[in-house]
CSV table of C-alpha atoms in Angstrom, one decimal:
chain,number,residue,atom,x,y,z
A,1,MET,CA,0.0,0.0,0.0
A,2,LEU,CA,1.3,3.5,-0.9
A,3,SER,CA,1.8,6.1,1.8
A,4,THR,CA,0.2,9.5,1.6
A,5,LYS,CA,3.5,11.0,0.6
A,6,GLN,CA,4.0,8.5,-2.3
A,7,THR,CA,0.4,9.1,-3.5
A,8,PHE,CA,0.9,12.9,-3.4
A,9,ARG,CA,4.2,12.6,-5.4
A,10,GLY,CA,2.5,10.3,-7.9
A,11,LEU,CA,-0.4,12.8,-8.4
A,12,LEU,CA,2.0,15.7,-8.6
A,13,PHE,CA,4.0,13.9,-11.3
A,14,VAL,CA,0.8,13.1,-13.3
A,15,GLY,CA,-0.5,16.6,-12.9
A,16,PHE,CA,2.8,18.1,-14.1
A,17,GLY,CA,2.7,15.7,-17.1
A,18,LEU,CA,-0.8,16.8,-18.0
A,19,LEU,CA,0.1,20.5,-17.6
A,20,LEU,CA,3.2,20.0,-19.8
A,21,SER,CA,1.3,18.1,-22.5
A,22,SER,CA,-1.5,20.7,-22.5
A,23,THR,CA,1.1,23.4,-23.0
A,24,ILE,CA,2.7,21.6,-25.9
A,25,LEU,CA,-0.7,20.9,-27.5
A,26,ASN,CA,-1.8,24.5,-27.2
A,27,ALA,CA,1.5,25.7,-28.7
A,28,ASP,CA,0.9,23.4,-31.6
A,29,LEU,CA,-2.6,24.8,-32.1
A,30,ALA,CA,-1.4,28.4,-32.3
A,31,GLU,CA,-2.4,29.8,-35.6
A,32,PRO,CA,-0.2,31.9,-37.9
A,33,ASN,CA,-3.2,34.1,-38.7
A,34,ASP,CA,-3.5,35.4,-35.2
A,35,ARG,CA,-1.6,38.7,-35.8
A,36,PRO,CA,-4.3,40.7,-37.6
A,37,TYR,CA,-6.9,39.8,-34.9
A,38,SER,CA,-4.5,40.9,-32.1
A,39,THR,CA,-3.8,44.2,-34.0
A,40,LEU,CA,-7.5,44.8,-34.5
A,41,ARG,CA,-8.2,44.1,-30.8
A,42,GLU,CA,-5.5,46.6,-29.8
A,43,GLY,CA,-7.0,49.2,-32.1
A,44,TYR,CA,-10.5,48.7,-30.5
A,45,ARG,CA,-9.1,48.7,-27.0
A,46,ALA,CA,-7.3,52.1,-27.6
A,47,ALA,CA,-10.1,53.4,-29.8
A,48,ASP,CA,-7.3,54.1,-32.4
A,49,PRO,CA,-8.6,53.9,-36.0
A,50,ASN,CA,-5.1,53.8,-37.5
A,51,ARG,CA,-4.0,51.0,-35.2
A,52,ALA,CA,-7.1,49.0,-36.0
A,53,ALA,CA,-6.6,49.6,-39.8
A,54,GLU,CA,-3.0,48.3,-39.5
A,55,ALA,CA,-4.6,44.8,-39.4
A,56,TYR,CA,-5.5,45.3,-43.0
A,57,ALA,CA,-3.4,45.1,-46.2
A,58,GLN,CA,-3.0,48.4,-48.1
A,59,ASP,CA,-5.5,47.3,-50.8
A,60,ALA,CA,-7.8,45.3,-48.5
A,61,SER,CA,-11.6,45.3,-48.7
A,62,PHE,CA,-13.8,45.6,-45.6
A,63,SER,CA,-17.6,45.1,-45.9
A,64,GLU,CA,-19.7,46.8,-43.3
A,65,LEU,CA,-22.8,44.7,-43.0
A,66,TYR,CA,-24.6,45.9,-39.9
A,67,PRO,CA,-28.3,45.3,-39.2
A,68,GLY,CA,-30.4,48.3,-40.0
A,69,THR,CA,-27.8,49.9,-42.3
A,70,ALA,CA,-27.1,49.7,-46.0
A,71,PRO,CA,-24.1,47.5,-46.9
A,72,LEU,CA,-20.9,49.5,-47.4
A,73,LEU,CA,-17.6,48.3,-49.0
A,74,ARG,CA,-14.5,50.1,-47.9
A,75,THR,CA,-11.4,49.6,-50.0
A,76,GLY,CA,-7.8,50.4,-48.9
A,77,ARG,CA,-6.3,50.9,-45.5
A,78,SER,CA,-7.0,54.7,-45.3
A,79,GLU,CA,-10.7,54.3,-46.1
A,80,ILE,CA,-10.9,51.4,-43.6
A,81,ALA,CA,-9.3,53.7,-41.0
A,82,ASP,CA,-11.8,56.4,-41.8
A,83,GLY,CA,-14.6,53.9,-41.2
A,84,PHE,CA,-13.1,52.9,-37.8
A,85,ALA,CA,-12.8,56.6,-36.8
A,86,ARG,CA,-16.6,57.0,-37.5
A,87,LEU,CA,-17.4,53.8,-35.7
A,88,PHE,CA,-15.4,54.6,-32.6
A,89,GLY,CA,-16.9,58.1,-32.4
A,90,SER,CA,-20.5,56.8,-32.8
A,91,LEU,CA,-20.0,54.1,-30.2
A,92,GLU,CA,-18.3,56.6,-27.8
A,93,ILE,CA,-15.5,54.2,-27.0
A,94,ASN,CA,-13.4,55.7,-24.2
A,95,PRO,CA,-9.8,54.3,-23.9
A,96,ALA,CA,-9.6,55.8,-20.4
A,97,SER,CA,-12.3,53.4,-19.2
A,98,GLY,CA,-10.8,50.3,-20.9
A,99,GLY,CA,-11.9,51.1,-24.5
A,100,ALA,CA,-13.6,48.2,-26.2
A,101,ASP,CA,-13.1,44.5,-25.6
A,102,LEU,CA,-13.2,42.6,-29.0
A,103,ASN,CA,-13.2,38.8,-28.9
A,104,PHE,CA,-13.3,36.2,-31.6
A,105,ARG,CA,-14.6,32.7,-31.7
A,106,PHE,CA,-13.5,30.6,-34.7
A,107,VAL,CA,-15.8,28.1,-36.4
A,108,LYS,CA,-13.3,27.4,-39.2
A,109,ARG,CA,-9.6,28.3,-39.6
A,110,SER,CA,-7.3,27.8,-42.5
A,111,SER,CA,-4.0,29.2,-43.7
A,112,SER,CA,-5.8,31.6,-46.0
A,113,GLY,CA,-8.6,32.8,-43.7
A,114,ASP,CA,-11.2,32.2,-41.0
A,115,VAL,CA,-14.9,32.1,-40.3
A,116,GLY,CA,-16.4,32.8,-36.9
A,117,TYR,CA,-18.2,35.1,-34.5
A,118,TYR,CA,-17.2,38.2,-32.6
A,119,ARG,CA,-18.3,39.9,-29.4
A,120,LEU,CA,-17.7,43.6,-28.9
A,121,ARG,CA,-18.2,44.9,-25.3
A,122,ILE,CA,-17.9,48.6,-24.7
A,123,GLY,CA,-17.6,50.0,-21.2
A,124,ALA,CA,-17.7,48.3,-17.8
A,125,ALA,CA,-20.4,46.3,-16.2
A,126,PRO,CA,-23.2,46.9,-15.4
A,127,LYS,CA,-23.6,49.6,-18.1
A,128,ALA,CA,-21.6,47.7,-20.8
A,129,GLN,CA,-23.0,47.6,-24.3
A,130,THR,CA,-22.4,44.3,-26.0
A,131,TYR,CA,-22.7,43.5,-29.7
A,132,PHE,CA,-22.4,40.2,-31.5
A,133,GLY,CA,-21.8,39.4,-35.2
A,134,SER,CA,-20.2,37.0,-37.6
A,135,PHE,CA,-17.1,37.4,-39.8
A,136,ALA,CA,-15.3,35.7,-42.7
A,137,THR,CA,-11.7,36.8,-43.6
A,138,ARG,CA,-9.0,36.1,-46.1
A,139,ILE,CA,-5.5,36.7,-44.8
A,140,ALA,CA,-2.2,37.1,-46.5
A,141,ASP,CA,1.2,38.2,-45.1
A,142,GLY,CA,-0.3,38.6,-41.6
A,143,ARG,CA,-3.0,41.1,-42.6
A,144,PHE,CA,-6.6,40.9,-43.6
A,145,ILE,CA,-7.1,41.2,-47.4
A,146,VAL,CA,-10.9,40.6,-47.2
A,147,ASP,CA,-13.1,41.1,-44.1
A,148,THR,CA,-16.9,40.6,-44.3
């Protein structure tokens, strides 16, 4: 029969092994396409339209498809930055109070693009505004080339 000390050491060894294998698996699952999402998140957090637009290639296209508004296609990074400036102003995103929290959930990922859902939360609880939507992207050289 094992002593309590031996049992604890065995559990500690198994737990460490599981933690190590989980870390290795998660590292293997990291996607090379994560960079534009991180850049876009940073732009939203800072309410910085130019930083958000850095997630897009110079000649990218961005389709604004929001409920209750006419679809609008923005082409080129500067036009996309102008759209973000209008959006950040209309949503009253305040970087001093944490800006906006933009999160992505992926349904399908590939080396050339992704499909999924996003959640945008503005402000702090209990007065936070939360928006949900879907997206489909094409990515090249670490930037969005198409975002709908």
